[in-house]
Structure formats: C-alpha cells, structure tokens
C-alpha cells in the first residue's frame, strides 16, 4: 500500500496503538495530521534507527558467505528470490567453483543447473561468469573494494556494490532494496520511488557511520514485521514513531501470527547464521523449510 494512502492516526487509533505495543506512549491525538518539519522528521528517523538497534542487536547480512567473492556472487543471485533460497543453493556452487578463475572457466550449462533454484538462472549464469572473468582479467582474481570498480562488473549495480562494500570491506553504504524502499516511504523519510534518489535522501538524514547497520536494521524490520501487503502493526515495537500505523493488522494477537523468521519462531534465512543470532538456522536445500 502506498504511503500516500495512509490516514492520520486519531484519538481512537492512538489508544489502540498504545494498547497494542504496551511499550511506549502513543503520540498526542491528532499529532500525526500536523505537517512535520524537516528537523522533526530527522529526529524521528534517528530515533527509529536507535530503537531498531535495540530490537535487532543481531542484525546482519542474511546471505551466507566466507569471502568477498562469495558475497558478490550470492548478492547477484539474490535478485528476484529470497536470501534463503540463495543460501540453500550456493554451497554446491562454491564447492565446485571456489574462485573467480574456476567460475569463469566453467561450462555454462553446469552452472545453470546448480543455480536453477534461484530463478532466472540463464541470465544469472551469464552475470556471475562474466563478473568472474572480469575479476580474473582486470583485478587479479580479487574483488575490488571501490564502488566505481564494482559497478563496472556484469550484473552489479549500486545495491549489490554497497552490500559487498559494507559487509566485506567495512565501507559505509545504504542498501536500497525493496524492503528499504517500502519502509523509507512509510516512515516519510522520502516520497521518491527511485532507489538512487532514496539513497541520496536517506544519506542526508543519518551519519555515514550508521549507513551499513541502518540498512540491515530496516531490511530486518521489513522482512519480519513491516511486510509489504500486511504489516504486523499490532506487534510492531516502533508504532509510536510510525506515521503509517494502521496500514496493517492492529490487533496484537492477529498481528503476532504475521511475524516471520525468528520473530515468529521460525528458522531464519541463513544456514550458517552468526553466533549471536537468536533464531534457528535455515535447513539445507531439500530438507524442508
């Protein structure tokens, strides 16, 4: 549902909000209907980030990887599919082709068969073999740590580049995927639907040092609670900061049934999650889940 269709939260909605979260007091009745200044929006946005850091202290990239090359390939494969499906697919791929040199020299049909579960396997095969050849020929078999180099690789755009830079090289970046776009609009950080413009606008709200972890927290929240079609508003811990409260299910019990991954008591997306992840690892391909 678009941000433009959100209604203001009145007295009845505010009281339901406080009851649903039972954590923070609701805003004053009618407050959401008043125009918000730029300064107020920035303060609210930064508070959302701080509170998401408390909700998801374990936020992390949800692709399994052991080195920059594996992260780069996995991120390209994640287009139009879930990180879970990618994580279930890449173990066999990297076992057979552990380096850019190996993958660049592979038989395309064999790669296609290995990555078939991720969808669009012919186009993705062309991309990951092409970027592997470029890494072999132009970068000595190493993944470059600069944005301008990464985006020249086949199948690599700004989103993929920032995932790799932030999580393999420690270079701050904002990853604007579909979840980030949706929540940035719901929270009124932007009115744009262009990823590059959203990236630029959000970058002016937060200090650079926060960009990578902000991306993880927002994406975690979008996957677990603030879903695209039916957000679990009644189970959301930051409703007191959300101008779009009420787009989704506000009843706490019904909303709790919408929670996903560790928030809903289900396995996560990684087969090999970090040690501090509070949920269950995802099952391998063919093991269910």
PDB file of C-alpha atoms in Angstrom:
ATOM      1  CA  UNK A   1       0.000   0.000   0.000  1.00  0.00           C
ATOM      2  CA  UNK A   2       1.425   3.395  -0.904  1.00  0.00           C
ATOM      3  CA  UNK A   3       2.448   5.943   1.647  1.00  0.00           C
ATOM      4  CA  UNK A   4       0.050   8.440   0.089  1.00  0.00           C
ATOM      5  CA  UNK A   5      -2.946   6.294   1.129  1.00  0.00           C
ATOM      6  CA  UNK A   6      -2.065   6.275   4.809  1.00  0.00           C
ATOM      7  CA  UNK A   7      -4.555   8.015   7.084  1.00  0.00           C
ATOM      8  CA  UNK A   8      -3.658  10.108  10.103  1.00  0.00           C
ATOM      9  CA  UNK A   9      -3.894   8.468  13.493  1.00  0.00           C
ATOM     10  CA  UNK A  10      -6.677   9.941  15.587  1.00  0.00           C
ATOM     11  CA  UNK A  11      -7.574   9.507  19.239  1.00  0.00           C
ATOM     12  CA  UNK A  12      -9.078   6.028  18.765  1.00  0.00           C
ATOM     13  CA  UNK A  13      -6.119   4.836  16.711  1.00  0.00           C
ATOM     14  CA  UNK A  14      -3.633   6.273  19.167  1.00  0.00           C
ATOM     15  CA  UNK A  15      -5.242   4.490  22.097  1.00  0.00           C
ATOM     16  CA  UNK A  16      -5.249   1.201  20.178  1.00  0.00           C
ATOM     17  CA  UNK A  17      -1.596   1.788  19.326  1.00  0.00           C
ATOM     18  CA  UNK A  18      -0.579   2.212  22.952  1.00  0.00           C
ATOM     19  CA  UNK A  19      -2.543  -0.887  23.912  1.00  0.00           C
ATOM     20  CA  UNK A  20      -1.041  -2.911  21.084  1.00  0.00           C
ATOM     21  CA  UNK A  21       2.583  -2.158  21.835  1.00  0.00           C
ATOM     22  CA  UNK A  22       2.334  -1.684  25.602  1.00  0.00           C
ATOM     23  CA  UNK A  23       5.856  -0.295  25.370  1.00  0.00           C
ATOM     24  CA  UNK A  24       5.750   3.393  24.578  1.00  0.00           C
ATOM     25  CA  UNK A  25       3.055   6.006  24.979  1.00  0.00           C
ATOM     26  CA  UNK A  26       1.199   6.961  21.821  1.00  0.00           C
ATOM     27  CA  UNK A  27       1.544  10.435  20.316  1.00  0.00           C
ATOM     28  CA  UNK A  28      -0.988  13.057  21.245  1.00  0.00           C
ATOM     29  CA  UNK A  29      -4.317  12.726  19.415  1.00  0.00           C
ATOM     30  CA  UNK A  30      -4.190  14.410  16.020  1.00  0.00           C
ATOM     31  CA  UNK A  31      -0.449  14.931  16.115  1.00  0.00           C
ATOM     32  CA  UNK A  32       0.199  12.780  13.030  1.00  0.00           C
ATOM     33  CA  UNK A  33      -2.110  15.009  10.982  1.00  0.00           C
ATOM     34  CA  UNK A  34       0.089  18.091  11.503  1.00  0.00           C
ATOM     35  CA  UNK A  35       2.802  18.917   8.972  1.00  0.00           C
ATOM     36  CA  UNK A  36       6.185  17.648  10.127  1.00  0.00           C
ATOM     37  CA  UNK A  37       9.215  19.867   9.839  1.00  0.00           C
ATOM     38  CA  UNK A  38      12.447  18.597   8.331  1.00  0.00           C
ATOM     39  CA  UNK A  39      14.126  18.770  11.739  1.00  0.00           C
ATOM     40  CA  UNK A  40      11.329  16.796  13.385  1.00  0.00           C
ATOM     41  CA  UNK A  41      11.491  14.150  10.664  1.00  0.00           C
ATOM     42  CA  UNK A  42      15.258  13.779  11.064  1.00  0.00           C
ATOM     43  CA  UNK A  43      14.925  13.433  14.824  1.00  0.00           C
ATOM     44  CA  UNK A  44      12.156  10.846  14.430  1.00  0.00           C
ATOM     45  CA  UNK A  45      14.155   8.938  11.802  1.00  0.00           C
ATOM     46  CA  UNK A  46      17.229   8.781  14.011  1.00  0.00           C
ATOM     47  CA  UNK A  47      15.118   7.641  16.918  1.00  0.00           C
ATOM     48  CA  UNK A  48      13.689   4.863  14.742  1.00  0.00           C
ATOM     49  CA  UNK A  49      17.235   3.772  13.963  1.00  0.00           C
ATOM     50  CA  UNK A  50      18.194   3.776  17.640  1.00  0.00           C
ATOM     51  CA  UNK A  51      15.156   1.769  18.649  1.00  0.00           C
ATOM     52  CA  UNK A  52      15.600  -0.713  15.804  1.00  0.00           C
ATOM     53  CA  UNK A  53      19.153  -1.217  17.072  1.00  0.00           C
ATOM     54  CA  UNK A  54      17.636  -2.327  20.378  1.00  0.00           C
ATOM     55  CA  UNK A  55      15.119  -4.605  18.660  1.00  0.00           C
ATOM     56  CA  UNK A  56      17.684  -6.152  16.296  1.00  0.00           C
ATOM     57  CA  UNK A  57      21.084  -6.016  18.027  1.00  0.00           C
ATOM     58  CA  UNK A  58      21.999  -9.070  15.961  1.00  0.00           C
ATOM     59  CA  UNK A  59      21.107  -7.551  12.563  1.00  0.00           C
ATOM     60  CA  UNK A  60      23.448  -8.873   9.880  1.00  0.00           C
ATOM     61  CA  UNK A  61      23.650  -9.637   6.151  1.00  0.00           C
ATOM     62  CA  UNK A  62      21.373 -12.600   5.540  1.00  0.00           C
ATOM     63  CA  UNK A  63      23.477 -14.187   2.828  1.00  0.00           C
ATOM     64  CA  UNK A  64      25.962 -16.907   3.776  1.00  0.00           C
ATOM     65  CA  UNK A  65      29.496 -16.053   2.642  1.00  0.00           C
ATOM     66  CA  UNK A  66      33.102 -16.644   3.647  1.00  0.00           C
ATOM     67  CA  UNK A  67      34.873 -14.065   1.496  1.00  0.00           C
ATOM     68  CA  UNK A  68      34.110 -11.055  -0.759  1.00  0.00           C
ATOM     69  CA  UNK A  69      33.803 -13.226  -3.884  1.00  0.00           C
ATOM     70  CA  UNK A  70      31.145 -15.451  -2.321  1.00  0.00           C
ATOM     71  CA  UNK A  71      29.221 -12.405  -1.083  1.00  0.00           C
ATOM     72  CA  UNK A  72      29.365 -10.760  -4.504  1.00  0.00           C
ATOM     73  CA  UNK A  73      28.089 -13.850  -6.309  1.00  0.00           C
ATOM     74  CA  UNK A  74      25.425 -14.557  -3.683  1.00  0.00           C
ATOM     75  CA  UNK A  75      24.147 -10.979  -3.884  1.00  0.00           C
ATOM     76  CA  UNK A  76      23.814 -11.180  -7.670  1.00  0.00           C
ATOM     77  CA  UNK A  77      21.945 -14.483  -7.298  1.00  0.00           C
ATOM     78  CA  UNK A  78      19.579 -12.933  -4.718  1.00  0.00           C
ATOM     79  CA  UNK A  79      17.772 -10.831  -7.331  1.00  0.00           C
ATOM     80  CA  UNK A  80      14.098 -11.828  -7.609  1.00  0.00           C
ATOM     81  CA  UNK A  81      14.392 -14.553  -4.978  1.00  0.00           C
ATOM     82  CA  UNK A  82      14.920 -14.962  -1.238  1.00  0.00           C
ATOM     83  CA  UNK A  83      18.238 -14.988   0.589  1.00  0.00           C
ATOM     84  CA  UNK A  84      17.130 -18.345   1.983  1.00  0.00           C
ATOM     85  CA  UNK A  85      16.957 -19.908  -1.479  1.00  0.00           C
ATOM     86  CA  UNK A  86      20.341 -18.429  -2.369  1.00  0.00           C
ATOM     87  CA  UNK A  87      21.887 -19.781   0.834  1.00  0.00           C
ATOM     88  CA  UNK A  88      20.485 -23.213   0.040  1.00  0.00           C
ATOM     89  CA  UNK A  89      21.979 -23.055  -3.462  1.00  0.00           C
ATOM     90  CA  UNK A  90      25.462 -21.569  -3.050  1.00  0.00           C
ATOM     91  CA  UNK A  91      27.145 -24.366  -1.016  1.00  0.00           C
ATOM     92  CA  UNK A  92      27.196 -26.673  -4.054  1.00  0.00           C
ATOM     93  CA  UNK A  93      28.157 -23.799  -6.366  1.00  0.00           C
ATOM     94  CA  UNK A  94      31.137 -22.690  -4.287  1.00  0.00           C
ATOM     95  CA  UNK A  95      32.225 -26.260  -3.594  1.00  0.00           C
ATOM     96  CA  UNK A  96      32.660 -26.755  -7.338  1.00  0.00           C
ATOM     97  CA  UNK A  97      33.801 -23.211  -8.237  1.00  0.00           C
ATOM     98  CA  UNK A  98      35.540 -21.659  -5.203  1.00  0.00           C
ATOM     99  CA  UNK A  99      37.397 -18.885  -7.065  1.00  0.00           C
ATOM    100  CA  UNK A 100      36.699 -16.386  -9.860  1.00  0.00           C
ATOM    101  CA  UNK A 101      39.113 -18.307 -12.069  1.00  0.00           C
ATOM    102  CA  UNK A 102      37.153 -21.529 -11.518  1.00  0.00           C
ATOM    103  CA  UNK A 103      33.772 -19.983 -12.216  1.00  0.00           C
ATOM    104  CA  UNK A 104      34.989 -18.034 -15.253  1.00  0.00           C
ATOM    105  CA  UNK A 105      36.178 -21.282 -16.844  1.00  0.00           C
ATOM    106  CA  UNK A 106      33.039 -23.276 -16.032  1.00  0.00           C
ATOM    107  CA  UNK A 107      30.652 -24.874 -18.509  1.00  0.00           C
ATOM    108  CA  UNK A 108      27.620 -22.527 -18.558  1.00  0.00           C
ATOM    109  CA  UNK A 109      25.087 -25.351 -18.654  1.00  0.00           C
ATOM    110  CA  UNK A 110      26.569 -26.863 -15.495  1.00  0.00           C
ATOM    111  CA  UNK A 111      26.406 -23.547 -13.671  1.00  0.00           C
ATOM    112  CA  UNK A 112      22.812 -23.051 -14.820  1.00  0.00           C
ATOM    113  CA  UNK A 113      21.826 -26.374 -13.328  1.00  0.00           C
ATOM    114  CA  UNK A 114      23.452 -25.567  -9.989  1.00  0.00           C
ATOM    115  CA  UNK A 115      21.776 -22.171  -9.620  1.00  0.00           C
ATOM    116  CA  UNK A 116      18.428 -23.132 -11.165  1.00  0.00           C
ATOM    117  CA  UNK A 117      16.605 -22.899  -7.776  1.00  0.00           C
ATOM    118  CA  UNK A 118      17.293 -19.140  -7.621  1.00  0.00           C
ATOM    119  CA  UNK A 119      15.302 -18.435 -10.804  1.00  0.00           C
ATOM    120  CA  UNK A 120      16.375 -16.547 -13.937  1.00  0.00           C
ATOM    121  CA  UNK A 121      19.274 -18.981 -13.956  1.00  0.00           C
ATOM    122  CA  UNK A 122      20.415 -18.324 -17.538  1.00  0.00           C
ATOM    123  CA  UNK A 123      20.753 -14.573 -17.044  1.00  0.00           C
ATOM    124  CA  UNK A 124      22.340 -15.059 -13.625  1.00  0.00           C
ATOM    125  CA  UNK A 125      24.813 -17.576 -15.028  1.00  0.00           C
ATOM    126  CA  UNK A 126      25.867 -15.034 -17.627  1.00  0.00           C
ATOM    127  CA  UNK A 127      26.314 -12.398 -14.908  1.00  0.00           C
ATOM    128  CA  UNK A 128      28.283 -14.440 -12.391  1.00  0.00           C
ATOM    129  CA  UNK A 129      30.518 -15.997 -15.055  1.00  0.00           C
ATOM    130  CA  UNK A 130      31.016 -12.569 -16.624  1.00  0.00           C
ATOM    131  CA  UNK A 131      31.934 -10.877 -13.359  1.00  0.00           C
ATOM    132  CA  UNK A 132      34.252 -13.795 -12.539  1.00  0.00           C
ATOM    133  CA  UNK A 133      36.046 -13.331 -15.861  1.00  0.00           C
ATOM    134  CA  UNK A 134      36.354  -9.599 -15.206  1.00  0.00           C
ATOM    135  CA  UNK A 135      37.781 -10.241 -11.742  1.00  0.00           C
ATOM    136  CA  UNK A 136      40.280 -12.697 -13.258  1.00  0.00           C
ATOM    137  CA  UNK A 137      41.299 -10.467 -16.159  1.00  0.00           C
ATOM    138  CA  UNK A 138      41.112  -6.981 -14.647  1.00  0.00           C
ATOM    139  CA  UNK A 139      41.573  -7.342 -10.889  1.00  0.00           C
ATOM    140  CA  UNK A 140      43.974 -10.239 -10.406  1.00  0.00           C
ATOM    141  CA  UNK A 141      41.197 -12.539  -9.222  1.00  0.00           C
ATOM    142  CA  UNK A 142      40.283 -10.259  -6.306  1.00  0.00           C
ATOM    143  CA  UNK A 143      37.034  -8.389  -5.639  1.00  0.00           C
ATOM    144  CA  UNK A 144      37.764  -4.642  -5.742  1.00  0.00           C
ATOM    145  CA  UNK A 145      36.891  -2.519  -2.746  1.00  0.00           C
ATOM    146  CA  UNK A 146      35.763   0.577  -4.650  1.00  0.00           C
ATOM    147  CA  UNK A 147      32.250   1.443  -5.792  1.00  0.00           C
ATOM    148  CA  UNK A 148      33.399   2.700  -9.187  1.00  0.00           C
ATOM    149  CA  UNK A 149      35.098  -0.629  -9.909  1.00  0.00           C
ATOM    150  CA  UNK A 150      32.310  -2.862  -8.620  1.00  0.00           C
ATOM    151  CA  UNK A 151      29.550  -1.276 -10.687  1.00  0.00           C
ATOM    152  CA  UNK A 152      31.521  -1.980 -13.875  1.00  0.00           C
ATOM    153  CA  UNK A 153      31.219  -5.724 -13.287  1.00  0.00           C
ATOM    154  CA  UNK A 154      28.469  -7.631 -15.157  1.00  0.00           C
ATOM    155  CA  UNK A 155      25.243  -7.840 -13.142  1.00  0.00           C
ATOM    156  CA  UNK A 156      26.491  -5.490 -10.412  1.00  0.00           C
ATOM    157  CA  UNK A 157      24.577  -2.292  -9.619  1.00  0.00           C
ATOM    158  CA  UNK A 158      24.780   0.138  -6.723  1.00  0.00           C
ATOM    159  CA  UNK A 159      22.698  -2.018  -4.393  1.00  0.00           C
ATOM    160  CA  UNK A 160      24.904  -5.061  -4.887  1.00  0.00           C
ATOM    161  CA  UNK A 161      28.042  -2.940  -4.664  1.00  0.00           C
ATOM    162  CA  UNK A 162      27.015  -1.429  -1.333  1.00  0.00           C
ATOM    163  CA  UNK A 163      26.192  -4.872   0.087  1.00  0.00           C
ATOM    164  CA  UNK A 164      29.723  -6.004  -0.762  1.00  0.00           C
ATOM    165  CA  UNK A 165      31.432  -2.793   0.326  1.00  0.00           C
ATOM    166  CA  UNK A 166      29.607  -2.591   3.636  1.00  0.00           C
ATOM    167  CA  UNK A 167      29.859  -6.232   4.646  1.00  0.00           C
ATOM    168  CA  UNK A 168      33.128  -7.402   3.093  1.00  0.00           C
ATOM    169  CA  UNK A 169      35.203  -4.221   3.230  1.00  0.00           C
ATOM    170  CA  UNK A 170      33.669  -2.131   6.007  1.00  0.00           C
ATOM    171  CA  UNK A 171      32.903   0.766   3.666  1.00  0.00           C
ATOM    172  CA  UNK A 172      29.645   2.512   4.712  1.00  0.00           C
ATOM    173  CA  UNK A 173      26.772   2.356   2.265  1.00  0.00           C
ATOM    174  CA  UNK A 174      22.973   2.371   2.119  1.00  0.00           C
ATOM    175  CA  UNK A 175      21.426  -0.729   0.556  1.00  0.00           C
ATOM    176  CA  UNK A 176      18.139   0.306  -1.039  1.00  0.00           C
ATOM    177  CA  UNK A 177      16.295  -2.941  -1.709  1.00  0.00           C
ATOM    178  CA  UNK A 178      12.516  -3.360  -1.908  1.00  0.00           C
ATOM    179  CA  UNK A 179      12.180  -3.545   1.890  1.00  0.00           C
ATOM    180  CA  UNK A 180      14.249  -0.415   2.456  1.00  0.00           C
ATOM    181  CA  UNK A 181      12.292   1.478  -0.208  1.00  0.00           C
ATOM    182  CA  UNK A 182       8.950   0.482   1.313  1.00  0.00           C
ATOM    183  CA  UNK A 183       9.839   1.425   4.875  1.00  0.00           C
ATOM    184  CA  UNK A 184      11.590   4.660   3.948  1.00  0.00           C
ATOM    185  CA  UNK A 185       8.347   5.762   2.296  1.00  0.00           C
ATOM    186  CA  UNK A 186       6.112   4.515   5.107  1.00  0.00           C
ATOM    187  CA  UNK A 187       8.212   6.406   7.625  1.00  0.00           C
ATOM    188  CA  UNK A 188       8.145   9.564   5.461  1.00  0.00           C
ATOM    189  CA  UNK A 189      11.902   9.694   5.035  1.00  0.00           C
ATOM    190  CA  UNK A 190      11.275  10.138   1.316  1.00  0.00           C
ATOM    191  CA  UNK A 191       8.474  10.413  -1.203  1.00  0.00           C
ATOM    192  CA  UNK A 192      10.575   9.060  -4.053  1.00  0.00           C
ATOM    193  CA  UNK A 193      10.291   5.605  -5.591  1.00  0.00           C
ATOM    194  CA  UNK A 194      13.682   5.852  -7.306  1.00  0.00           C
ATOM    195  CA  UNK A 195      16.379   3.838  -5.473  1.00  0.00           C
ATOM    196  CA  UNK A 196      19.186   6.273  -6.275  1.00  0.00           C
ATOM    197  CA  UNK A 197      17.166   9.265  -5.051  1.00  0.00           C
ATOM    198  CA  UNK A 198      16.113   7.385  -1.919  1.00  0.00           C
ATOM    199  CA  UNK A 199      19.733   6.524  -1.210  1.00  0.00           C
ATOM    200  CA  UNK A 200      20.746  10.171  -1.580  1.00  0.00           C
ATOM    201  CA  UNK A 201      17.895  11.493   0.562  1.00  0.00           C
ATOM    202  CA  UNK A 202      18.371   8.990   3.375  1.00  0.00           C
ATOM    203  CA  UNK A 203      22.115   9.663   3.342  1.00  0.00           C
ATOM    204  CA  UNK A 204      21.394  13.252   4.396  1.00  0.00           C
ATOM    205  CA  UNK A 205      19.412  12.077   7.440  1.00  0.00           C
ATOM    206  CA  UNK A 206      21.955   9.751   9.046  1.00  0.00           C
ATOM    207  CA  UNK A 207      25.682   9.983   9.721  1.00  0.00           C
ATOM    208  CA  UNK A 208      27.804   7.946   7.326  1.00  0.00           C
ATOM    209  CA  UNK A 209      28.974   5.672  10.122  1.00  0.00           C
ATOM    210  CA  UNK A 210      25.392   4.392  10.513  1.00  0.00           C
ATOM    211  CA  UNK A 211      24.617   3.637   6.875  1.00  0.00           C
ATOM    212  CA  UNK A 212      25.509  -0.070   6.745  1.00  0.00           C
ATOM    213  CA  UNK A 213      23.872  -1.064  10.035  1.00  0.00           C
ATOM    214  CA  UNK A 214      20.861   1.154   9.307  1.00  0.00           C
ATOM    215  CA  UNK A 215      20.363  -0.851   6.104  1.00  0.00           C
ATOM    216  CA  UNK A 216      20.469  -4.155   7.996  1.00  0.00           C
ATOM    217  CA  UNK A 217      18.020  -2.955  10.658  1.00  0.00           C
ATOM    218  CA  UNK A 218      15.498  -1.545   8.196  1.00  0.00           C
ATOM    219  CA  UNK A 219      15.655  -4.653   5.989  1.00  0.00           C
ATOM    220  CA  UNK A 220      15.317  -6.915   9.046  1.00  0.00           C
ATOM    221  CA  UNK A 221      12.231  -4.987  10.151  1.00  0.00           C
ATOM    222  CA  UNK A 222      10.708  -5.106   6.678  1.00  0.00           C
ATOM    223  CA  UNK A 223      11.172  -8.855   6.425  1.00  0.00           C
ATOM    224  CA  UNK A 224       9.953  -9.697   9.896  1.00  0.00           C
ATOM    225  CA  UNK A 225       7.260  -7.192  10.855  1.00  0.00           C
ATOM    226  CA  UNK A 226       6.578  -4.376   8.378  1.00  0.00           C
ATOM    227  CA  UNK A 227       5.613  -6.561   5.430  1.00  0.00           C
ATOM    228  CA  UNK A 228       4.585  -5.292   2.018  1.00  0.00           C
ATOM    229  CA  UNK A 229       0.989  -6.494   1.862  1.00  0.00           C
ATOM    230  CA  UNK A 230       0.053  -6.953   5.502  1.00  0.00           C
ATOM    231  CA  UNK A 231       2.347  -5.306   8.028  1.00  0.00           C
ATOM    232  CA  UNK A 232       2.028  -6.562  11.601  1.00  0.00           C
ATOM    233  CA  UNK A 233       1.281  -3.162  13.125  1.00  0.00           C
ATOM    234  CA  UNK A 234      -0.081  -4.627  16.348  1.00  0.00           C
ATOM    235  CA  UNK A 235       3.202  -6.427  17.010  1.00  0.00           C
ATOM    236  CA  UNK A 236       5.491  -3.578  15.986  1.00  0.00           C
ATOM    237  CA  UNK A 237       7.712  -2.012  18.669  1.00  0.00           C
ATOM    238  CA  UNK A 238       8.034   1.370  16.943  1.00  0.00           C
ATOM    239  CA  UNK A 239       4.422   2.264  16.172  1.00  0.00           C
ATOM    240  CA  UNK A 240       4.769   5.378  18.313  1.00  0.00           C
ATOM    241  CA  UNK A 241       7.195   6.680  15.667  1.00  0.00           C
ATOM    242  CA  UNK A 242       5.342   5.467  12.563  1.00  0.00           C
ATOM    243  CA  UNK A 243       3.091   7.849  10.597  1.00  0.00           C
ATOM    244  CA  UNK A 244       1.705   4.867   8.672  1.00  0.00           C
ATOM    245  CA  UNK A 245       0.385   2.952  11.677  1.00  0.00           C
ATOM    246  CA  UNK A 246      -2.835   1.189  10.733  1.00  0.00           C
ATOM    247  CA  UNK A 247      -1.884   0.087   7.218  1.00  0.00           C
ATOM    248  CA  UNK A 248      -1.711  -3.437   8.536  1.00  0.00           C
ATOM    249  CA  UNK A 249      -3.219  -5.634  11.258  1.00  0.00           C
ATOM    250  CA  UNK A 250      -3.502  -3.689  14.533  1.00  0.00           C
ATOM    251  CA  UNK A 251      -4.891  -6.440  16.743  1.00  0.00           C
ATOM    252  CA  UNK A 252      -1.918  -7.723  18.780  1.00  0.00           C
ATOM    253  CA  UNK A 253      -2.902 -11.395  18.671  1.00  0.00           C
ATOM    254  CA  UNK A 254      -3.621 -11.386  14.935  1.00  0.00           C
ATOM    255  CA  UNK A 255      -0.511  -9.343  14.232  1.00  0.00           C
ATOM    256  CA  UNK A 256       1.657 -11.788  16.188  1.00  0.00           C
ATOM    257  CA  UNK A 257       0.625 -14.523  13.758  1.00  0.00           C
ATOM    258  CA  UNK A 258       2.063 -12.497  10.874  1.00  0.00           C
ATOM    259  CA  UNK A 259       5.596 -12.338  12.274  1.00  0.00           C
ATOM    260  CA  UNK A 260       8.286 -14.083  10.253  1.00  0.00           C
ATOM    261  CA  UNK A 261      11.633 -15.752  10.882  1.00  0.00           C
ATOM    262  CA  UNK A 262      12.925 -15.572  14.457  1.00  0.00           C
ATOM    263  CA  UNK A 263      10.215 -13.085  15.453  1.00  0.00           C
ATOM    264  CA  UNK A 264       7.585 -15.679  14.583  1.00  0.00           C
ATOM    265  CA  UNK A 265       9.512 -18.626  15.990  1.00  0.00           C
ATOM    266  CA  UNK A 266      10.587 -19.905  12.569  1.00  0.00           C
ATOM    267  CA  UNK A 267      14.010 -20.658  11.031  1.00  0.00           C
ATOM    268  CA  UNK A 268      15.960 -17.741   9.644  1.00  0.00           C
ATOM    269  CA  UNK A 269      17.357 -17.325   6.147  1.00  0.00           C
ATOM    270  CA  UNK A 270      20.960 -18.367   6.821  1.00  0.00           C
ATOM    271  CA  UNK A 271      22.185 -21.928   7.042  1.00  0.00           C
ATOM    272  CA  UNK A 272      25.190 -20.543   8.947  1.00  0.00           C
ATOM    273  CA  UNK A 273      23.974 -17.537  10.948  1.00  0.00           C
ATOM    274  CA  UNK A 274      26.313 -15.529  13.205  1.00  0.00           C
ATOM    275  CA  UNK A 275      26.750 -16.765  16.793  1.00  0.00           C
ATOM    276  CA  UNK A 276      24.517 -14.088  18.315  1.00  0.00           C
ATOM    277  CA  UNK A 277      21.531 -14.840  16.058  1.00  0.00           C
ATOM    278  CA  UNK A 278      18.632 -15.757  18.387  1.00  0.00           C
ATOM    279  CA  UNK A 279      16.695 -17.878  15.900  1.00  0.00           C
ATOM    280  CA  UNK A 280      17.146 -21.260  14.261  1.00  0.00           C
ATOM    281  CA  UNK A 281      19.380 -21.850  11.227  1.00  0.00           C
ATOM    282  CA  UNK A 282      17.633 -22.437   7.910  1.00  0.00           C
ATOM    283  CA  UNK A 283      17.506 -26.010   6.574  1.00  0.00           C
ATOM    284  CA  UNK A 284      19.630 -27.088   3.590  1.00  0.00           C
ATOM    285  CA  UNK A 285      18.045 -27.421   0.158  1.00  0.00           C
ATOM    286  CA  UNK A 286      15.725 -30.414   0.056  1.00  0.00           C
ATOM    287  CA  UNK A 287      15.431 -30.645   3.842  1.00  0.00           C
ATOM    288  CA  UNK A 288      12.171 -28.648   4.029  1.00  0.00           C
ATOM    289  CA  UNK A 289      11.535 -25.200   5.467  1.00  0.00           C
TER     290      UNK A 289
END
